[in-house]
Amino acid sequence: MAAVDQLSRVFSALADPTRRDMVARLTVADATVNELAEPYDVSVQAVSKHLRVLEDAGLVSRRRDAQRRPVHLEVEVFDLMTTWIERYRRRAEERYRRLDALLESLPDEPEGDIE
Amino acid sequence: MAAVDQLSRVFSALADPTRRDMVARLTVADATVNELAEPYDVSVQAVSKHLRVLEDAGLVSRRRDAQRRPVHLEVEVFDLMTTWIERYRRRAEERYRRLDALLESLPDEPEGDIE
DNA sequence: TTCGTGTTCAACCAAATGGTTGACGACAGG
DNA sequence: CCTGTCGTCAACCATTTGGTTGAACACGAA
């Protein structure tokens, strides 16, 4: 398979509105492929493919229950994203704080180039 | 343009490791296209395309400074993702709480698998 | 064993994606 | 004005993506 990191797969999986909707519905309850497919105007096979993408991203897992393959959401994977996001959000905010402090510490400026 | 919602564009933009790295670097300081391109083993044009994707997602904006086009990160857009993520994380956790409560309210089980 | 239901596999297709190279537009500095 | 630098536009190409249909597999029930 592709040599792509999980974070990329997670973001990529959630970039599709149908998949995002499926994830949203799975927060309420586990569901079978047919149940998941029902609201959408696409074939069951297409939904099956979407589920494979979600599974490759680690966002869902599947049990076997007779012919059924109930799909279960693995919410912990959300942390992968929030960790990344918060890390850089923090970094950006830190930067703004420093910038504000700098501006405040300056008297009024002509054309100062400071390093 | 594509009739795709912003959240999809944001997730999609961050699904690419190069773009994620560019965003990471932009948390430290604004940068020009050439500066951004320097560490990667691709053409400047390719980086320019990546920036367009990030811009369409609302993740960056560009000023004009003579020939330069300094790129600036718009961190607020992160909120779009965290809002979505936290909403469904909460929903999933809520569900587990209810499930736990239900199990606890039951008398002892025939096929109890407890660890 | 045969049938029906749920799901996946395989082949195919159109559109999108990420890369390339080459030419061009915008601008500062001789 | 000419020149060099920064960046984008255009055309092209290979790969991936999201969809289709038809066949096959897995399993419970009859």
PDB file of C-alpha atoms (C1' of nucleotides) in Angstrom:
ATOM      1  CA  MET A   1       0.000   0.000   0.000  1.00  0.00           C
ATOM      2  CA  ALA A   2       0.931   3.626  -0.020  1.00  0.00           C
ATOM      3  CA  ALA A   3       3.846   4.659   2.176  1.00  0.00           C
ATOM      4  CA  VAL A   4       1.845   7.515   3.634  1.00  0.00           C
ATOM      5  CA  ASP A   5       1.761   8.419   7.303  1.00  0.00           C
ATOM      6  CA  GLN A   6      -1.379   7.946   9.314  1.00  0.00           C
ATOM      7  CA  LEU A   7      -1.963  11.646   9.914  1.00  0.00           C
ATOM      8  CA  SER A   8      -2.125  12.227   6.170  1.00  0.00           C
ATOM      9  CA  ARG A   9      -4.556   9.357   5.793  1.00  0.00           C
ATOM     10  CA  VAL A  10      -6.751  10.717   8.557  1.00  0.00           C
ATOM     11  CA  PHE A  11      -6.912  14.223   7.099  1.00  0.00           C
ATOM     12  CA  SER A  12      -7.456  12.789   3.660  1.00  0.00           C
ATOM     13  CA  ALA A  13     -10.240  10.504   4.863  1.00  0.00           C
ATOM     14  CA  LEU A  14     -12.083  13.401   6.487  1.00  0.00           C
ATOM     15  CA  ALA A  15     -11.686  15.624   3.443  1.00  0.00           C
ATOM     16  CA  ASP A  16     -14.681  13.868   1.875  1.00  0.00           C
ATOM     17  CA  PRO A  17     -18.099  15.096   3.060  1.00  0.00           C
ATOM     18  CA  THR A  18     -19.728  11.685   2.709  1.00  0.00           C
ATOM     19  CA  ARG A  19     -17.042  10.085   4.838  1.00  0.00           C
ATOM     20  CA  ARG A  20     -17.290  12.893   7.374  1.00  0.00           C
ATOM     21  CA  ASP A  21     -21.028  12.303   7.551  1.00  0.00           C
ATOM     22  CA  MET A  22     -20.508   8.589   8.068  1.00  0.00           C
ATOM     23  CA  VAL A  23     -18.108   9.301  10.910  1.00  0.00           C
ATOM     24  CA  ALA A  24     -20.646  11.691  12.412  1.00  0.00           C
ATOM     25  CA  ARG A  25     -23.331   9.017  12.305  1.00  0.00           C
ATOM     26  CA  LEU A  26     -21.003   6.460  13.828  1.00  0.00           C
ATOM     27  CA  THR A  27     -20.599   8.638  16.902  1.00  0.00           C
ATOM     28  CA  VAL A  28     -24.202   7.758  17.697  1.00  0.00           C
ATOM     29  CA  ALA A  29     -24.050   4.022  17.119  1.00  0.00           C
ATOM     30  CA  ASP A  30     -22.172   1.300  15.287  1.00  0.00           C
ATOM     31  CA  ALA A  31     -23.744   0.433  11.930  1.00  0.00           C
ATOM     32  CA  THR A  32     -23.580  -2.087   9.123  1.00  0.00           C
ATOM     33  CA  VAL A  33     -22.502  -1.217   5.596  1.00  0.00           C
ATOM     34  CA  ASN A  34     -26.068  -1.296   4.319  1.00  0.00           C
ATOM     35  CA  GLU A  35     -27.300   0.912   7.126  1.00  0.00           C
ATOM     36  CA  LEU A  36     -24.552   3.378   6.425  1.00  0.00           C
ATOM     37  CA  ALA A  37     -25.233   3.344   2.701  1.00  0.00           C
ATOM     38  CA  GLU A  38     -28.950   3.934   3.020  1.00  0.00           C
ATOM     39  CA  PRO A  39     -29.050   7.772   3.189  1.00  0.00           C
ATOM     40  CA  TYR A  40     -26.667   8.347   0.299  1.00  0.00           C
ATOM     41  CA  ASP A  41     -27.425   8.271  -3.370  1.00  0.00           C
ATOM     42  CA  VAL A  42     -24.542   5.975  -4.240  1.00  0.00           C
ATOM     43  CA  SER A  43     -24.060   2.234  -4.559  1.00  0.00           C
ATOM     44  CA  VAL A  44     -23.274   0.044  -1.564  1.00  0.00           C
ATOM     45  CA  GLN A  45     -19.939  -0.718  -3.193  1.00  0.00           C
ATOM     46  CA  ALA A  46     -19.011   2.951  -3.156  1.00  0.00           C
ATOM     47  CA  VAL A  47     -19.782   3.090   0.570  1.00  0.00           C
ATOM     48  CA  SER A  48     -17.715  -0.041   1.067  1.00  0.00           C
ATOM     49  CA  LYS A  49     -14.813   1.770  -0.566  1.00  0.00           C
ATOM     50  CA  HIS A  50     -15.280   4.791   1.677  1.00  0.00           C
ATOM     51  CA  LEU A  51     -15.192   2.486   4.673  1.00  0.00           C
ATOM     52  CA  ARG A  52     -11.932   1.023   3.493  1.00  0.00           C
ATOM     53  CA  VAL A  53     -10.445   4.506   3.385  1.00  0.00           C
ATOM     54  CA  LEU A  54     -11.681   5.193   6.906  1.00  0.00           C
ATOM     55  CA  GLU A  55     -10.321   1.854   8.064  1.00  0.00           C
ATOM     56  CA  ASP A  56      -6.905   2.468   6.486  1.00  0.00           C
ATOM     57  CA  ALA A  57      -6.826   5.746   8.368  1.00  0.00           C
ATOM     58  CA  GLY A  58      -7.578   3.869  11.574  1.00  0.00           C
ATOM     59  CA  LEU A  59     -10.798   5.799  12.063  1.00  0.00           C
ATOM     60  CA  VAL A  60     -13.045   2.735  12.068  1.00  0.00           C
ATOM     61  CA  SER A  61     -12.766  -0.976  12.766  1.00  0.00           C
ATOM     62  CA  ARG A  62     -15.036  -3.836  11.725  1.00  0.00           C
ATOM     63  CA  ARG A  63     -16.328  -6.849  13.609  1.00  0.00           C
ATOM     64  CA  ARG A  64     -17.834  -9.867  11.967  1.00  0.00           C
ATOM     65  CA  ASP A  65     -21.368 -10.783  12.930  1.00  0.00           C
ATOM     66  CA  ALA A  66     -22.622 -13.529  10.612  1.00  0.00           C
ATOM     67  CA  GLN A  67     -22.852 -11.914   7.168  1.00  0.00           C
ATOM     68  CA  ARG A  68     -22.801  -8.474   8.724  1.00  0.00           C
ATOM     69  CA  ARG A  69     -19.681  -6.403   9.199  1.00  0.00           C
ATOM     70  CA  PRO A  70     -20.639  -3.824  11.838  1.00  0.00           C
ATOM     71  CA  VAL A  71     -18.521  -0.705  11.694  1.00  0.00           C
ATOM     72  CA  HIS A  72     -17.204   0.879  14.864  1.00  0.00           C
ATOM     73  CA  LEU A  73     -15.687   4.345  15.238  1.00  0.00           C
ATOM     74  CA  GLU A  74     -12.241   4.636  16.819  1.00  0.00           C
ATOM     75  CA  VAL A  75     -12.439   8.126  18.265  1.00  0.00           C
ATOM     76  CA  GLU A  76      -8.953   8.042  19.768  1.00  0.00           C
ATOM     77  CA  VAL A  77      -7.566   8.710  16.304  1.00  0.00           C
ATOM     78  CA  PHE A  78      -9.019  12.203  16.557  1.00  0.00           C
ATOM     79  CA  ASP A  79      -6.202  12.901  19.007  1.00  0.00           C
ATOM     80  CA  LEU A  80      -3.673  12.536  16.225  1.00  0.00           C
ATOM     81  CA  MET A  81      -5.206  15.562  14.556  1.00  0.00           C
ATOM     82  CA  THR A  82      -5.835  17.674  17.623  1.00  0.00           C
ATOM     83  CA  THR A  83      -2.253  17.093  18.771  1.00  0.00           C
ATOM     84  CA  TRP A  84      -0.918  18.337  15.455  1.00  0.00           C
ATOM     85  CA  ILE A  85      -3.327  21.257  15.279  1.00  0.00           C
ATOM     86  CA  GLU A  86      -2.817  22.432  18.852  1.00  0.00           C
ATOM     87  CA  ARG A  87       0.927  22.180  18.561  1.00  0.00           C
ATOM     88  CA  TYR A  88       1.087  24.633  15.693  1.00  0.00           C
ATOM     89  CA  ARG A  89      -1.712  26.797  16.927  1.00  0.00           C
ATOM     90  CA  ARG A  90       0.286  27.235  20.117  1.00  0.00           C
ATOM     91  CA  ARG A  91       3.391  28.026  18.126  1.00  0.00           C
ATOM     92  CA  ALA A  92       1.593  30.673  16.076  1.00  0.00           C
ATOM     93  CA  GLU A  93       0.077  32.250  19.158  1.00  0.00           C
ATOM     94  CA  GLU A  94       3.437  32.280  20.886  1.00  0.00           C
ATOM     95  CA  ARG A  95       4.778  34.127  17.897  1.00  0.00           C
ATOM     96  CA  TYR A  96       2.049  36.758  18.013  1.00  0.00           C
ATOM     97  CA  ARG A  97       2.690  37.262  21.715  1.00  0.00           C
ATOM     98  CA  ARG A  98       6.362  37.898  21.057  1.00  0.00           C
ATOM     99  CA  LEU A  99       5.542  40.240  18.217  1.00  0.00           C
ATOM    100  CA  ASP A 100       3.109  42.206  20.337  1.00  0.00           C
ATOM    101  CA  ALA A 101       5.660  42.465  23.120  1.00  0.00           C
ATOM    102  CA  LEU A 102       8.250  43.705  20.669  1.00  0.00           C
ATOM    103  CA  LEU A 103       5.995  46.344  19.224  1.00  0.00           C
ATOM    104  CA  GLU A 104       5.001  47.505  22.646  1.00  0.00           C
ATOM    105  CA  SER A 105       8.628  47.787  23.785  1.00  0.00           C
ATOM    106  CA  LEU A 106       9.522  50.029  20.884  1.00  0.00           C
ATOM    107  CA  PRO A 107       9.208  53.766  20.932  1.00  0.00           C
ATOM    108  CA  ASP A 108       7.686  55.095  17.742  1.00  0.00           C
ATOM    109  CA  GLU A 109       9.691  53.844  14.790  1.00  0.00           C
ATOM    110  CA  PRO A 110      11.087  55.331  11.594  1.00  0.00           C
ATOM    111  CA  GLU A 111      12.601  52.564   9.369  1.00  0.00           C
ATOM    112  CA  GLY A 112      14.299  50.323  11.903  1.00  0.00           C
ATOM    113  CA  ASP A 113      15.576  46.961  10.684  1.00  0.00           C
ATOM    114  CA  ILE A 114      16.322  44.964  13.786  1.00  0.00           C
ATOM    115  CA  GLU A 115      17.757  41.496  14.046  1.00  0.00           C
TER     116      GLU A 115
ATOM    117  CA  MET B   1     -14.151  26.776  -8.771  1.00  0.00           C
ATOM    118  CA  ALA B   2     -15.095  23.660  -6.975  1.00  0.00           C
ATOM    119  CA  ALA B   3     -18.384  23.689  -5.086  1.00  0.00           C
ATOM    120  CA  VAL B   4     -16.713  22.170  -2.046  1.00  0.00           C
ATOM    121  CA  ASP B   5     -17.153  23.423   1.492  1.00  0.00           C
ATOM    122  CA  GLN B   6     -14.279  25.037   3.319  1.00  0.00           C
ATOM    123  CA  LEU B   7     -13.923  22.297   5.907  1.00  0.00           C
ATOM    124  CA  SER B   8     -13.313  19.764   3.128  1.00  0.00           C
ATOM    125  CA  ARG B   9     -10.741  22.065   1.574  1.00  0.00           C
ATOM    126  CA  VAL B  10      -8.962  22.515   4.887  1.00  0.00           C
ATOM    127  CA  PHE B  11      -8.767  18.789   5.612  1.00  0.00           C
ATOM    128  CA  SER B  12      -7.734  18.129   2.051  1.00  0.00           C
ATOM    129  CA  ALA B  13      -5.032  20.798   2.155  1.00  0.00           C
ATOM    130  CA  LEU B  14      -3.526  19.346   5.316  1.00  0.00           C
ATOM    131  CA  ALA B  15      -3.610  15.800   3.960  1.00  0.00           C
ATOM    132  CA  ASP B  16      -0.378  16.542   2.087  1.00  0.00           C
ATOM    133  CA  PRO B  17       2.815  16.295   4.172  1.00  0.00           C
ATOM    134  CA  THR B  18       4.596  19.031   2.228  1.00  0.00           C
ATOM    135  CA  ARG B  19       1.712  21.424   2.775  1.00  0.00           C
ATOM    136  CA  ARG B  20       1.544  20.460   6.435  1.00  0.00           C
ATOM    137  CA  ASP B  21       5.235  21.202   6.740  1.00  0.00           C
ATOM    138  CA  MET B  22       4.795  24.577   5.066  1.00  0.00           C
ATOM    139  CA  VAL B  23       2.031  25.434   7.501  1.00  0.00           C
ATOM    140  CA  ALA B  24       4.278  24.349  10.370  1.00  0.00           C
ATOM    141  CA  ARG B  25       7.054  26.636   9.177  1.00  0.00           C
ATOM    142  CA  LEU B  26       4.642  29.521   8.736  1.00  0.00           C
ATOM    143  CA  THR B  27       3.767  29.368  12.416  1.00  0.00           C
ATOM    144  CA  VAL B  28       7.285  30.664  13.053  1.00  0.00           C
ATOM    145  CA  ALA B  29       7.348  33.462  10.511  1.00  0.00           C
ATOM    146  CA  ASP B  30       5.820  34.677   7.275  1.00  0.00           C
ATOM    147  CA  ALA B  31       7.842  33.646   4.239  1.00  0.00           C
ATOM    148  CA  THR B  32       8.142  34.217   0.507  1.00  0.00           C
ATOM    149  CA  VAL B  33       7.472  31.515  -2.071  1.00  0.00           C
ATOM    150  CA  ASN B  34      11.178  30.977  -2.730  1.00  0.00           C
ATOM    151  CA  GLU B  35      11.969  30.731   0.954  1.00  0.00           C
ATOM    152  CA  LEU B  36       9.211  28.182   1.375  1.00  0.00           C
ATOM    153  CA  ALA B  37      10.364  26.201  -1.636  1.00  0.00           C
ATOM    154  CA  GLU B  38      14.005  26.019  -0.602  1.00  0.00           C
ATOM    155  CA  PRO B  39      13.921  22.916   1.662  1.00  0.00           C
ATOM    156  CA  TYR B  40      11.891  20.760  -0.718  1.00  0.00           C
ATOM    157  CA  ASP B  41      13.121  18.849  -3.697  1.00  0.00           C
ATOM    158  CA  VAL B  42      10.455  20.171  -6.059  1.00  0.00           C
ATOM    159  CA  SER B  43      10.152  23.113  -8.414  1.00  0.00           C
ATOM    160  CA  VAL B  44       9.065  26.539  -7.246  1.00  0.00           C
ATOM    161  CA  GLN B  45       5.996  26.143  -9.430  1.00  0.00           C
ATOM    162  CA  ALA B  46       4.952  23.080  -7.495  1.00  0.00           C
ATOM    163  CA  VAL B  47       5.242  25.033  -4.252  1.00  0.00           C
ATOM    164  CA  SER B  48       3.242  27.834  -5.823  1.00  0.00           C
ATOM    165  CA  LYS B  49       0.497  25.312  -6.542  1.00  0.00           C
ATOM    166  CA  HIS B  50       0.575  24.051  -2.967  1.00  0.00           C
ATOM    167  CA  LEU B  51       0.189  27.606  -1.761  1.00  0.00           C
ATOM    168  CA  ARG B  52      -2.835  28.051  -3.954  1.00  0.00           C
ATOM    169  CA  VAL B  53      -4.418  25.024  -2.316  1.00  0.00           C
ATOM    170  CA  LEU B  54      -3.663  26.431   1.127  1.00  0.00           C
ATOM    171  CA  GLU B  55      -5.027  29.799   0.093  1.00  0.00           C
ATOM    172  CA  ASP B  56      -8.239  28.295  -1.302  1.00  0.00           C
ATOM    173  CA  ALA B  57      -8.668  26.576   2.034  1.00  0.00           C
ATOM    174  CA  GLY B  58      -8.271  29.933   3.741  1.00  0.00           C
ATOM    175  CA  LEU B  59      -5.202  28.718   5.617  1.00  0.00           C
ATOM    176  CA  VAL B  60      -2.874  31.373   4.223  1.00  0.00           C
ATOM    177  CA  SER B  61      -3.095  34.847   2.733  1.00  0.00           C
ATOM    178  CA  ARG B  62      -0.609  36.778   0.615  1.00  0.00           C
ATOM    179  CA  ARG B  63       0.523  40.373   0.708  1.00  0.00           C
ATOM    180  CA  ARG B  64       2.319  42.087  -2.102  1.00  0.00           C
ATOM    181  CA  ASP B  65       5.736  43.558  -1.369  1.00  0.00           C
ATOM    182  CA  ALA B  66       7.379  44.615  -4.653  1.00  0.00           C
ATOM    183  CA  GLN B  67       8.045  41.339  -6.546  1.00  0.00           C
ATOM    184  CA  ARG B  68       7.671  39.338  -3.362  1.00  0.00           C
ATOM    185  CA  ARG B  69       4.445  37.754  -2.245  1.00  0.00           C
ATOM    186  CA  PRO B  70       4.945  37.052   1.458  1.00  0.00           C
ATOM    187  CA  VAL B  71       2.740  34.263   2.746  1.00  0.00           C
ATOM    188  CA  HIS B  72       0.956  34.596   6.060  1.00  0.00           C
ATOM    189  CA  LEU B  73      -0.718  31.852   8.070  1.00  0.00           C
ATOM    190  CA  GLU B  74      -4.342  32.332   9.086  1.00  0.00           C
ATOM    191  CA  VAL B  75      -4.460  30.232  12.223  1.00  0.00           C
ATOM    192  CA  GLU B  76      -8.115  30.970  12.969  1.00  0.00           C
ATOM    193  CA  VAL B  77      -9.080  28.469  10.297  1.00  0.00           C
ATOM    194  CA  PHE B  78      -7.801  25.738  12.595  1.00  0.00           C
ATOM    195  CA  ASP B  79     -10.936  26.392  14.645  1.00  0.00           C
ATOM    196  CA  LEU B  80     -13.073  25.072  11.826  1.00  0.00           C
ATOM    197  CA  MET B  81     -11.455  21.687  12.293  1.00  0.00           C
ATOM    198  CA  THR B  82     -11.310  21.624  16.061  1.00  0.00           C
ATOM    199  CA  THR B  83     -14.969  22.594  16.233  1.00  0.00           C
ATOM    200  CA  TRP B  84     -15.919  19.689  14.001  1.00  0.00           C
ATOM    201  CA  ILE B  85     -13.630  17.244  15.755  1.00  0.00           C
ATOM    202  CA  GLU B  86     -14.639  18.200  19.292  1.00  0.00           C
ATOM    203  CA  ARG B  87     -18.297  18.110  18.427  1.00  0.00           C
ATOM    204  CA  TYR B  88     -18.179  14.485  17.383  1.00  0.00           C
ATOM    205  CA  ARG B  89     -15.659  13.449  19.952  1.00  0.00           C
ATOM    206  CA  ARG B  90     -18.062  14.744  22.567  1.00  0.00           C
ATOM    207  CA  ARG B  91     -20.913  12.875  20.948  1.00  0.00           C
ATOM    208  CA  ALA B  92     -18.971   9.612  20.940  1.00  0.00           C
ATOM    209  CA  GLU B  93     -17.952  10.026  24.566  1.00  0.00           C
ATOM    210  CA  GLU B  94     -21.502  10.805  25.542  1.00  0.00           C
ATOM    211  CA  ARG B  95     -22.509   7.572  23.906  1.00  0.00           C
ATOM    212  CA  TYR B  96     -19.915   5.562  25.826  1.00  0.00           C
ATOM    213  CA  ARG B  97     -21.083   7.126  29.067  1.00  0.00           C
ATOM    214  CA  ARG B  98     -24.650   6.049  28.368  1.00  0.00           C
ATOM    215  CA  LEU B  99     -23.502   2.592  27.417  1.00  0.00           C
ATOM    216  CA  ASP B 100     -21.483   2.233  30.589  1.00  0.00           C
ATOM    217  CA  ALA B 101     -24.434   3.383  32.661  1.00  0.00           C
ATOM    218  CA  LEU B 102     -26.638   0.835  30.960  1.00  0.00           C
ATOM    219  CA  LEU B 103     -24.229  -2.007  31.578  1.00  0.00           C
ATOM    220  CA  GLU B 104     -23.839  -1.004  35.180  1.00  0.00           C
ATOM    221  CA  SER B 105     -27.592  -0.973  35.691  1.00  0.00           C
ATOM    222  CA  LEU B 106     -27.885  -4.562  34.472  1.00  0.00           C
ATOM    223  CA  PRO B 107     -27.803  -7.512  36.849  1.00  0.00           C
ATOM    224  CA  ASP B 108     -24.945  -9.988  36.379  1.00  0.00           C
ATOM    225  CA  GLU B 109     -24.447 -11.364  32.950  1.00  0.00           C
ATOM    226  CA  PRO B 110     -24.651 -14.800  31.332  1.00  0.00           C
ATOM    227  CA  GLU B 111     -21.692 -14.345  28.935  1.00  0.00           C
ATOM    228  CA  GLY B 112     -19.882 -11.577  30.773  1.00  0.00           C
ATOM    229  CA  ASP B 113     -16.507 -10.753  29.271  1.00  0.00           C
ATOM    230  CA  ILE B 114     -14.856  -8.618  31.855  1.00  0.00           C
ATOM    231  CA  GLU B 115     -11.224  -7.657  32.001  1.00  0.00           C
TER     232      GLU B 115
ATOM    233  C1'  DT C   1     -27.514 -28.432  -0.586  1.00  0.00           C
ATOM    234  C1'  DT C   2     -29.687 -24.588  -2.170  1.00  0.00           C
ATOM    235  C1'  DC C   3     -31.310 -19.907  -1.591  1.00  0.00           C
ATOM    236  C1'  DG C   4     -31.162 -15.103  -0.012  1.00  0.00           C
ATOM    237  C1'  DT C   5     -28.871 -11.443   2.115  1.00  0.00           C
ATOM    238  C1'  DG C   6     -24.795  -8.683   3.176  1.00  0.00           C
ATOM    239  C1'  DT C   7     -20.404  -7.410   1.674  1.00  0.00           C
ATOM    240  C1'  DT C   8     -16.328  -7.282  -1.105  1.00  0.00           C
ATOM    241  C1'  DC C   9     -13.523  -7.904  -5.405  1.00  0.00           C
ATOM    242  C1'  DA C  10     -12.455  -6.646 -10.258  1.00  0.00           C
ATOM    243  C1'  DA C  11     -12.541  -4.007 -14.209  1.00  0.00           C
ATOM    244  C1'  DC C  12     -13.504   0.093 -15.965  1.00  0.00           C
ATOM    245  C1'  DC C  13     -14.127   5.331 -16.464  1.00  0.00           C
ATOM    246  C1'  DA C  14     -13.904  10.513 -15.730  1.00  0.00           C
ATOM    247  C1'  DA C  15     -12.113  13.924 -12.978  1.00  0.00           C
ATOM    248  C1'  DA C  16      -8.824  15.646  -9.702  1.00  0.00           C
ATOM    249  C1'  DT C  17      -4.015  15.819  -7.925  1.00  0.00           C
ATOM    250  C1'  DG C  18       0.888  16.658  -7.798  1.00  0.00           C
ATOM    251  C1'  DG C  19       4.556  16.895 -10.441  1.00  0.00           C
ATOM    252  C1'  DT C  20       7.236  18.631 -14.672  1.00  0.00           C
ATOM    253  C1'  DT C  21       9.088  22.340 -18.214  1.00  0.00           C
ATOM    254  C1'  DG C  22       8.723  26.642 -20.740  1.00  0.00           C
ATOM    255  C1'  DA C  23       7.002  31.184 -21.314  1.00  0.00           C
ATOM    256  C1'  DC C  24       5.296  35.294 -19.437  1.00  0.00           C
ATOM    257  C1'  DG C  25       4.104  39.412 -16.082  1.00  0.00           C
ATOM    258  C1'  DA C  26       5.574  42.507 -12.400  1.00  0.00           C
ATOM    259  C1'  DC C  27       8.861  45.109 -10.509  1.00  0.00           C
ATOM    260  C1'  DA C  28      13.691  47.283  -8.525  1.00  0.00           C
ATOM    261  C1'  DG C  29      18.016  48.843  -9.911  1.00  0.00           C
ATOM    262  C1'  DG C  30      21.330  50.060 -12.892  1.00  0.00           C
TER     263       DG C  30
ATOM    264  C1'  DC D   1      15.397  51.330 -21.445  1.00  0.00           C
ATOM    265  C1'  DC D   2      17.424  46.798 -20.309  1.00  0.00           C
ATOM    266  C1'  DT D   3      18.349  43.199 -16.998  1.00  0.00           C
ATOM    267  C1'  DG D   4      17.659  40.075 -13.343  1.00  0.00           C
ATOM    268  C1'  DT D   5      14.674  38.156  -9.844  1.00  0.00           C
ATOM    269  C1'  DC D   6      10.223  36.589  -7.989  1.00  0.00           C
ATOM    270  C1'  DG D   7       6.222  34.467  -8.938  1.00  0.00           C
ATOM    271  C1'  DT D   8       2.353  32.654 -11.782  1.00  0.00           C
ATOM    272  C1'  DC D   9       0.174  30.734 -15.983  1.00  0.00           C
ATOM    273  C1'  DA D  10      -0.186  26.988 -19.464  1.00  0.00           C
ATOM    274  C1'  DA D  11       0.296  22.642 -21.288  1.00  0.00           C
ATOM    275  C1'  DC D  12       1.362  18.233 -20.439  1.00  0.00           C
ATOM    276  C1'  DC D  13       1.817  13.643 -17.935  1.00  0.00           C
ATOM    277  C1'  DA D  14       1.214   9.757 -14.467  1.00  0.00           C
ATOM    278  C1'  DT D  15      -1.246   8.486 -10.524  1.00  0.00           C
ATOM    279  C1'  DT D  16      -5.049   8.624  -7.387  1.00  0.00           C
ATOM    280  C1'  DT D  17      -9.847   9.108  -6.378  1.00  0.00           C
ATOM    281  C1'  DG D  18     -14.732   8.329  -6.326  1.00  0.00           C
ATOM    282  C1'  DG D  19     -18.006   6.476  -8.854  1.00  0.00           C
ATOM    283  C1'  DT D  20     -20.123   2.670 -11.783  1.00  0.00           C
ATOM    284  C1'  DT D  21     -21.612  -2.468 -12.928  1.00  0.00           C
ATOM    285  C1'  DG D  22     -21.195  -7.435 -12.603  1.00  0.00           C
ATOM    286  C1'  DA D  23     -19.371 -11.378 -10.402  1.00  0.00           C
ATOM    287  C1'  DA D  24     -17.950 -13.706  -6.350  1.00  0.00           C
ATOM    288  C1'  DC D  25     -17.642 -14.835  -1.441  1.00  0.00           C
ATOM    289  C1'  DA D  26     -19.590 -15.703   3.446  1.00  0.00           C
ATOM    290  C1'  DC D  27     -22.942 -17.130   6.042  1.00  0.00           C
ATOM    291  C1'  DG D  28     -27.855 -18.379   8.199  1.00  0.00           C
ATOM    292  C1'  DA D  29     -32.011 -20.477   7.125  1.00  0.00           C
ATOM    293  C1'  DA D  30     -34.830 -23.639   4.741  1.00  0.00           C
TER     294       DA D  30
END
